[in-house]
Coordinates of C-alpha atoms in Angstrom, one line a residue:
X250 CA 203.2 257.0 73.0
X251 CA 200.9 253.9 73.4
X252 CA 201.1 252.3 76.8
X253 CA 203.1 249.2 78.3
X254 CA 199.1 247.6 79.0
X255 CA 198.2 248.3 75.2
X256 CA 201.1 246.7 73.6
X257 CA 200.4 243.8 76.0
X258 CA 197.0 243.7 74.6
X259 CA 197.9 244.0 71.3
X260 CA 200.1 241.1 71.6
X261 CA 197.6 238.8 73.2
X262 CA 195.0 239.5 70.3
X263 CA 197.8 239.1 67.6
X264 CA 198.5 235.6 69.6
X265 CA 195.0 234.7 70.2
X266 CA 194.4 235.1 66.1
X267 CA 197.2 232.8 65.1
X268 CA 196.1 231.1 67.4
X269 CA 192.8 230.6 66.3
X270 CA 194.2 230.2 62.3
X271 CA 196.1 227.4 63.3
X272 CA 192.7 226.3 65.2
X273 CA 191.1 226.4 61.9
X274 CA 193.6 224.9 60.1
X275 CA 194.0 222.3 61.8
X276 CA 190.2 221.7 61.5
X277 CA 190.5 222.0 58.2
X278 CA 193.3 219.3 57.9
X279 CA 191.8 217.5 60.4
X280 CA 188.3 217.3 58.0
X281 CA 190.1 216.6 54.8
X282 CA 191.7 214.0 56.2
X283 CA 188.6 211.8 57.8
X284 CA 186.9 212.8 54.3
X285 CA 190.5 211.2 52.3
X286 CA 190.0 208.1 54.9
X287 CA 186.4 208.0 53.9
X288 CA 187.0 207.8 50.4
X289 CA 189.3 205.4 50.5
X290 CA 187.0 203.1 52.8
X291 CA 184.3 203.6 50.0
X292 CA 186.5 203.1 47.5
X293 CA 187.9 200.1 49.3
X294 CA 184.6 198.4 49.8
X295 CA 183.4 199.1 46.4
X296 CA 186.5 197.6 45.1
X297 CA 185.3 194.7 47.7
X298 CA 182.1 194.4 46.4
X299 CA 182.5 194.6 42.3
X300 CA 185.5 191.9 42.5
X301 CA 184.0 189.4 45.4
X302 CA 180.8 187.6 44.5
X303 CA 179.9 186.3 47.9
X304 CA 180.2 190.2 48.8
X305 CA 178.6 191.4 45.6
X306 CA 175.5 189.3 46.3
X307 CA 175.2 190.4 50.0
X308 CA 175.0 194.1 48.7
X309 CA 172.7 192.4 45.7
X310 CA 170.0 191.2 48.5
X311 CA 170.1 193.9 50.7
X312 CA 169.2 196.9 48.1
X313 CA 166.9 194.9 46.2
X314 CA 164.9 193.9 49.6
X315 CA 165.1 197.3 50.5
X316 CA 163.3 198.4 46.9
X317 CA 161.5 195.9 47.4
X318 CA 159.8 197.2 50.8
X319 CA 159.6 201.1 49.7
X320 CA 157.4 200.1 46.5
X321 CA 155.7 196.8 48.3
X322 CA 157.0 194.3 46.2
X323 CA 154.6 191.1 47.6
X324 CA 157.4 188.3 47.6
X325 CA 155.4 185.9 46.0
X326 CA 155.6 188.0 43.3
X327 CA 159.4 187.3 42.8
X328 CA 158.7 183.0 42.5
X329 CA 155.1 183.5 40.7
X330 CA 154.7 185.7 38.0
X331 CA 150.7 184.9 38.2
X332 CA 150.7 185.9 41.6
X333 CA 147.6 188.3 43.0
X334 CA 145.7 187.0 39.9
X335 CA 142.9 184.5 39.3
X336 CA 145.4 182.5 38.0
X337 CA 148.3 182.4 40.7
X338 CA 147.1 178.9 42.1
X339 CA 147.3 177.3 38.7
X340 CA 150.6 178.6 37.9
X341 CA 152.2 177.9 41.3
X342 CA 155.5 176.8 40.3
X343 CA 156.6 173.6 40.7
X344 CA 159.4 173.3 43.7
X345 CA 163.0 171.6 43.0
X346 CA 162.1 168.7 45.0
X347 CA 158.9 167.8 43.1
X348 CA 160.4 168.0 39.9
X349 CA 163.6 165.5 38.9
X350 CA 164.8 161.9 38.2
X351 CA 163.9 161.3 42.2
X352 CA 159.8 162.1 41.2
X353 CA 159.2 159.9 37.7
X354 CA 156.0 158.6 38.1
X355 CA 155.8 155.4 36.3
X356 CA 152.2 154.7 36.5
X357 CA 149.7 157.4 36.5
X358 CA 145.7 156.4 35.9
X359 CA 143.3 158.6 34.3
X360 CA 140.6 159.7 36.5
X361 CA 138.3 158.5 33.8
X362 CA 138.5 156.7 30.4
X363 CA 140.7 154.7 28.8
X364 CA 143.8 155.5 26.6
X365 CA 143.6 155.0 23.0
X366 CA 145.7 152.2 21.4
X367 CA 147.4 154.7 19.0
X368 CA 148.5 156.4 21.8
X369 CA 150.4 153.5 23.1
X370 CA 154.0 154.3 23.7
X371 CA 153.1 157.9 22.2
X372 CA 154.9 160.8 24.3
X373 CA 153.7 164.4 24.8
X374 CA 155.7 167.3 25.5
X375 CA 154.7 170.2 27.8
X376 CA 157.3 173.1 28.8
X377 CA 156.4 176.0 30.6
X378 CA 158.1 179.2 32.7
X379 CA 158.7 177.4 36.1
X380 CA 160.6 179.5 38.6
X381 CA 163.6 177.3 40.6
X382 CA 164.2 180.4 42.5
X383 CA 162.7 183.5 43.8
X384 CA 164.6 186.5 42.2
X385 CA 165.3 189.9 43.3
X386 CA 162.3 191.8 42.2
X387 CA 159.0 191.2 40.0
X388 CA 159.3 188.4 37.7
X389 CA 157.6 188.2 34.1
X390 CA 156.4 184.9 32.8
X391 CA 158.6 185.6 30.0
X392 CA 161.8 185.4 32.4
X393 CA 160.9 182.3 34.1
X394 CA 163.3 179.2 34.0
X395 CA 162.0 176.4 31.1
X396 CA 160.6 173.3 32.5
X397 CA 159.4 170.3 30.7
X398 CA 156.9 167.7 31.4
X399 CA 156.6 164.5 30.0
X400 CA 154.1 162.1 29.6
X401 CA 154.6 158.4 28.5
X402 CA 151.1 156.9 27.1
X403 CA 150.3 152.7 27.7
X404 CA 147.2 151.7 26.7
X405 CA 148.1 148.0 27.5
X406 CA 147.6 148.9 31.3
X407 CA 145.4 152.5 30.6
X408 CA 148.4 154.2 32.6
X409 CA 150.7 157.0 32.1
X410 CA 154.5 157.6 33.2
X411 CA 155.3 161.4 34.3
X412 CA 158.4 163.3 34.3
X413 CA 159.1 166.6 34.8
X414 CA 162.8 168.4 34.8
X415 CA 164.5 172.0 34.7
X416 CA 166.1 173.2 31.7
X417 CA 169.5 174.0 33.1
X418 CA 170.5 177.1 31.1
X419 CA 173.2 179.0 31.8
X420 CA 171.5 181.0 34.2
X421 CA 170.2 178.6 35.9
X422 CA 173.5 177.0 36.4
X423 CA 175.5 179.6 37.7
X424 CA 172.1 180.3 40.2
X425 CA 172.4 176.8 41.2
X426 CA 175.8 177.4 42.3
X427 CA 175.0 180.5 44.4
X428 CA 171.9 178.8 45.9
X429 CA 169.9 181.8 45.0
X430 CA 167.9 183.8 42.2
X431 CA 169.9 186.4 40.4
X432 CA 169.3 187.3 36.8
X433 CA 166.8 188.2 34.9
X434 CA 163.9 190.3 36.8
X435 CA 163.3 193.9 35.8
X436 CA 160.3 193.8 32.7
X437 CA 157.5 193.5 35.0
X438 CA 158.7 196.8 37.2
X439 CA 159.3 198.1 34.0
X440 CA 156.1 197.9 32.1
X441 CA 154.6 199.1 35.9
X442 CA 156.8 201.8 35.9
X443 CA 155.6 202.9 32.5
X444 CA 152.3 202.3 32.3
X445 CA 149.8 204.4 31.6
X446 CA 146.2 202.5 31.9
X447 CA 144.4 202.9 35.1
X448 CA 142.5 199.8 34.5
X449 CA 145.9 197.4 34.8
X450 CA 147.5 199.9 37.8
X451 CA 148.2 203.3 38.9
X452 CA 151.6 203.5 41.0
X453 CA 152.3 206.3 42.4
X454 CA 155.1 208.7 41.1
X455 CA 157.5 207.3 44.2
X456 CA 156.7 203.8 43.1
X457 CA 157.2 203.8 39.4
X458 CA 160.5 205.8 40.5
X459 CA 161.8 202.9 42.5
X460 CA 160.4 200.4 40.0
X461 CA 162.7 202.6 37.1
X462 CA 166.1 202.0 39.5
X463 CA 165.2 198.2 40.1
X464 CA 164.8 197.9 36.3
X465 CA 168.3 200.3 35.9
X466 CA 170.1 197.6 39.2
X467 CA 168.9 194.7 37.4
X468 CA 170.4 195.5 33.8
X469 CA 173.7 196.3 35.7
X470 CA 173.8 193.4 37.6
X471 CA 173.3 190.9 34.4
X472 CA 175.4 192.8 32.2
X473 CA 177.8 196.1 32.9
X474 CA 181.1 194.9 32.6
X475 CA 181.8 196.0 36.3
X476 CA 179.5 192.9 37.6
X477 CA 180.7 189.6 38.5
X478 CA 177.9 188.1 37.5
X479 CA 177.8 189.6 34.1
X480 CA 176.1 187.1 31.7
X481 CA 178.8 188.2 28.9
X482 CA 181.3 186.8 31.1
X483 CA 179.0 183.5 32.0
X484 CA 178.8 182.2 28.1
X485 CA 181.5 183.8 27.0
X486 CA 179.8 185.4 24.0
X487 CA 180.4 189.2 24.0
X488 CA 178.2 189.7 20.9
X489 CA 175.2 187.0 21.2
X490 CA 175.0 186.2 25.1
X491 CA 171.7 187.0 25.4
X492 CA 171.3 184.2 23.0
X493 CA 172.8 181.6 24.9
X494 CA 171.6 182.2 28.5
X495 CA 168.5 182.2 29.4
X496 CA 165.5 181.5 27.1
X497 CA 164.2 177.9 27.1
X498 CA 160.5 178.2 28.3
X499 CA 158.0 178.5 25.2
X500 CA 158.2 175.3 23.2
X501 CA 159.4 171.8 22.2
X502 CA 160.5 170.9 19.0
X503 CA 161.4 167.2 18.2
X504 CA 163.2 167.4 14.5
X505 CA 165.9 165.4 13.1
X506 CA 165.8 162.9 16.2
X507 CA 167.0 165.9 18.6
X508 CA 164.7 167.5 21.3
X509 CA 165.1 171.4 21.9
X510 CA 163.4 173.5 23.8
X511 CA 162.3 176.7 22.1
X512 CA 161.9 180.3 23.1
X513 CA 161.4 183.5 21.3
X514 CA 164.2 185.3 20.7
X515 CA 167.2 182.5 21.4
X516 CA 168.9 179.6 20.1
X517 CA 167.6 176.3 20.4
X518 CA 167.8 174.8 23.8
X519 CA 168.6 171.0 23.0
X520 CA 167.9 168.4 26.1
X521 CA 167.4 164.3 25.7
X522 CA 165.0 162.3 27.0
X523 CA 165.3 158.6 28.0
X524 CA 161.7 157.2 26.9
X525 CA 162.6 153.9 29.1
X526 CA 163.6 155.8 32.6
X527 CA 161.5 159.3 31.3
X528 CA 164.7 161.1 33.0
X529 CA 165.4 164.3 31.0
X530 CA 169.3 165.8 30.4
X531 CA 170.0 169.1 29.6
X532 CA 172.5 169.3 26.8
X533 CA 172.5 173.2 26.1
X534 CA 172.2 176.0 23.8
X535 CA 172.9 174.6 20.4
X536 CA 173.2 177.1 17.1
X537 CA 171.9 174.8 14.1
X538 CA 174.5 176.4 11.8
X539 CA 177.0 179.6 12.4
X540 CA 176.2 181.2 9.2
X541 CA 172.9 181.9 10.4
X542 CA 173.2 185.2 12.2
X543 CA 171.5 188.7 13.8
X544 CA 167.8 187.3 13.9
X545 CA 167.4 184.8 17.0
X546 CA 164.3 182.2 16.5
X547 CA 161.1 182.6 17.5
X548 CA 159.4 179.7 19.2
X549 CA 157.4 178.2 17.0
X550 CA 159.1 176.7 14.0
X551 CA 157.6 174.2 11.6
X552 CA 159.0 171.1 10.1
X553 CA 158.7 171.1 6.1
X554 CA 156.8 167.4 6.2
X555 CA 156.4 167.9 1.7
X556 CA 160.5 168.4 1.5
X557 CA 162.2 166.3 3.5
X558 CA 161.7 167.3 6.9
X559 CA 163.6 170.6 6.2
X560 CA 162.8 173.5 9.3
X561 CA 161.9 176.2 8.0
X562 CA 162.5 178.9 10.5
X563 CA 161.7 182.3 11.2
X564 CA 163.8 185.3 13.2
X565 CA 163.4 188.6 14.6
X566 CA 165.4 190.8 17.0
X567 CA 164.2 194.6 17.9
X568 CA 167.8 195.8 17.7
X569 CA 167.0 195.0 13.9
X570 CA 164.4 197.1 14.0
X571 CA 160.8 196.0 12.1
X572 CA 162.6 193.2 9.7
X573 CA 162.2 189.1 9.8
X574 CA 164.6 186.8 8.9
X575 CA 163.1 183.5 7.1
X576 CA 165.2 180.6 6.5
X577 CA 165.6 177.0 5.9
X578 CA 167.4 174.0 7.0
X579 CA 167.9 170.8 5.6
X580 CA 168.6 167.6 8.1
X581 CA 172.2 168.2 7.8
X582 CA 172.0 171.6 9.6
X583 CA 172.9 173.1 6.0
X584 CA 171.5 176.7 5.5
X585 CA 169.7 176.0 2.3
X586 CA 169.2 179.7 2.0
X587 CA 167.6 182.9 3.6
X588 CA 166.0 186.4 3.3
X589 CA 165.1 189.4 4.8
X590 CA 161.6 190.7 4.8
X591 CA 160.4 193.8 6.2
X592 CA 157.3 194.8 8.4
X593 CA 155.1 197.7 9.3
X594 CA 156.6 197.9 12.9
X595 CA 158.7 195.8 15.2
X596 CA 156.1 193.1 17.1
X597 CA 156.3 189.7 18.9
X598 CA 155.8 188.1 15.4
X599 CA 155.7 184.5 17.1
X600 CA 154.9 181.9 14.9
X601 CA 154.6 180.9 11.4
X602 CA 153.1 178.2 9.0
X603 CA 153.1 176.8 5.4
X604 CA 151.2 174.7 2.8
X605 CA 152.8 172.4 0.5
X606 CA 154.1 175.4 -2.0
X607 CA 154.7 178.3 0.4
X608 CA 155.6 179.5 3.4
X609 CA 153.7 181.8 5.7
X610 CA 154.7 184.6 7.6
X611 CA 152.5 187.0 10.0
X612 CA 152.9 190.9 10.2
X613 CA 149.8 191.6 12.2
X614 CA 149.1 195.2 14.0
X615 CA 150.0 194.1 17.5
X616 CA 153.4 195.9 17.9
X617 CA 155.8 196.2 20.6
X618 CA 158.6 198.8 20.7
X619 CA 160.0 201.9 23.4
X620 CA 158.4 204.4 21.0
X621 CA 155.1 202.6 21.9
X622 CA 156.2 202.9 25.5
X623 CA 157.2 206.2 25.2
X624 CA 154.0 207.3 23.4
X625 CA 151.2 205.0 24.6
X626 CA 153.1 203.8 28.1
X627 CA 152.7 200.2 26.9
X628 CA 155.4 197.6 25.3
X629 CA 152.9 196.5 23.4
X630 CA 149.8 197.4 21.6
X631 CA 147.2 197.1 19.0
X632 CA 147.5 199.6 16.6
X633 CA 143.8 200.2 15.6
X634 CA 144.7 202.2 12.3
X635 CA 147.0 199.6 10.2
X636 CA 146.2 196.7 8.5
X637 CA 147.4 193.3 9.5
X638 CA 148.8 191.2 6.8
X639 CA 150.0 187.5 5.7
X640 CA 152.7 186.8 3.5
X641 CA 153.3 184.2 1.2
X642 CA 157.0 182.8 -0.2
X643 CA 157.1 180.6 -2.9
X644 CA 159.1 177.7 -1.6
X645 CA 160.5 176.8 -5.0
X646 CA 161.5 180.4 -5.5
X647 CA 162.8 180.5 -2.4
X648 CA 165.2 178.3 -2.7
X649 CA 166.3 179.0 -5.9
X650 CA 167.0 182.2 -4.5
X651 CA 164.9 184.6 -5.8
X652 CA 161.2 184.5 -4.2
X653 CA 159.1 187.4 -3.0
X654 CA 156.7 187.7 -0.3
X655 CA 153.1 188.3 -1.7
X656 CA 151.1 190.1 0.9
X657 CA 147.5 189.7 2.0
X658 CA 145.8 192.1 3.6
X659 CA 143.5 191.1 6.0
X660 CA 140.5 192.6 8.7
X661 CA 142.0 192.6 12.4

């Protein structure tokens, strides 16, 4: 028969092992507890974050700074996109406060010469990429804000009146209001992150990494529909934002007693110029007719001088893969008709041009596309092995509906 001392013992080890269950139990509770209070902090502050924008743009700054450090963004790179280049002095961007009804220059004298008498009262456009605000990463040129100069000729005094004004998109608007950059930076750490030529840069394998989740930030930032800054939201376009927000920084066209600033790959920017005061006024984004649709302009449309001022236009979107559209406008905004014409490859196709009987479109072998990116680590690229070409559309047969493109091949 077992002892008085072992049952004792026995009974103290049974005791000291629930004992020490219950220890670990409670531990247990105790750790999936702080981890539910955890989750529901993090879930509270994301909630915070993706439905307050003061809150949202905090978070915004602080990441992007942060990126910004581990791959030594320079921060002169996120206000000039020429910056660490010959160029960056030139293309120093003008600031706010030189730009502006508060800095017309009325009269301006040529260092040397005098101005020609068919220049008097003449005025010339210039538009540019001008930055109003540093953004949250690298900037391309192609994402800067659009900002026109003007200049007022008077050869009566050999003098010239200056303006100089932002094109206040969308985007710049809404940046306006938050006193800070947000939209609209992520090609440039792209095309770093992708490329592949030693002679442009050579990142390391960390840096193109961070460059890839900058890009990745930046497209949710300006359009996931969890952002509060998401640009769909901002024009209140769900198919055709991108249209309508930004682009306004390539070109001015003066047709049909309107002024627009052009861009590739957007709708006409309109604005209006006072040639008495030389103040500018943005007016906005401004679609020339709605059944024009799925190929955004390029920037350089011509006016038809032989047939009555018509534009003739020309379109292209890579979504639509390696297609133009080519149309044509009378001054009533009526879309006299249009067409479809498809190219070797999607490329920046850019301008066009015409005679007095046809029109004249480009598809040249300088492509851009991901599988160029994907196969060459470049956007875009010469293609060595396919012939550039110019078409030509009878104009007449054009607008009788039935024209088609005769191509030209051509040495590149």
């Amino acid at each position: 028969m077992p002892s008085k001392k072992n049952k004792n013992r026995g009974k103290k080890k049974q005791s000291n092992k629930s004992r020490s269950s219950k220890s670990k139990k409670s531990k247990g509770t105790g750790c999936c507890t702080k981890c539910l209070y955890m989750g529901i902090i993090l879930v509270g502050l994301l909630a915070v974050i993706l439905t307050q924008q003061p809150a949202f743009l905090f978070t915004m700054n602080l990441l992007f700074r942060f990126l910004n450090m581990l791959d030594s963004t320079p921060f002169d790179k996120t206000y000039n996109a020429y910056s660490g280049t010959y160029a960056a002095e030139f293309f120093t961007p003008l600031k706010p406060s030189q730009a502006g009804p508060s800095n017309i220059h009325k009269s301006v004298k040529p260092k040397s010469g005098k101005i020609p008498d068919a220049f008097n009262d003449g005025i010339l456009l210039r538009i540019g990429s001008n930055q109003y605000y540093p953004t949250r990463t690298n900037i391309h040129v192609w994402e800067g804000d659009g900002m026109v100069h003007a200049f007022k000729f008077d050869s009566k005094s050999n003098s010239l009146a200056v303006s100089s004004e932002f094109m206040q998109t969308p985007k710049l608007q809404t940046e306006m209001q938050w006193n800070q950059g947000i939209y609209q930076a992520g090609t440039e750490d792209l095309f770093m992150a992708l490329n592949k030529d030693p002679l442009i840069m050579e990142p390391s394998k960390f840096e193109r990494a961070v460059k890839m989740i900058k890009f990745f930030l930046g497209r949710f930032v300006d359009g996931h529909q969890l952002s509060p800054f998401n640009k769909y939201k901002v024009v209140g376009k769900e198919d055709d934002s991108k249209h309508y927000f930004l682009c306004a920084n390539t070109d001015t066209l003066a047709w049909n007693k309107k002024l627009y600033a052009t861009c590739e790959g957007s709708v006409f920017f309109e604005f209006d110029l006072d040639k008495t005061s030389m103040e500018m006024k943005s007016i906005g984004f401004t679609p020339l007719n709605s059944s024009w649709t799925g190929y955004p302009f390029i920037a350089h449309p011509r006016i038809d001088q032989f047939n009555n001022n018509n534009l003739m236009v020309v379109g292209h979107d890579v979504e639509n893969g390696p297609k133009l559209g080519v149309g044509v406008f009378d001054t009533d905004y009526n879309l006299l008709n249009k067409m479809e014409v498809e190219l070797q490859h999607e490329q920046e196709v850019h301008d066009m041009s015409m005679t007095k009987d046809y029109i004249v479109i480009f598809d040249y072998n300088a492509w851009f596309g991901a599988d160029l990116m994907k196969e060459h680590g470049k956007f875009a690229r010469f293609e060595p092995n396919t012939t550039s070409r110019i078409g030509l559309i009878n104009k007449k047969a054009f607008n009788a509906g039935n024209a088609e493109v005769q191509w030209f091949n051509v040495e590149a």
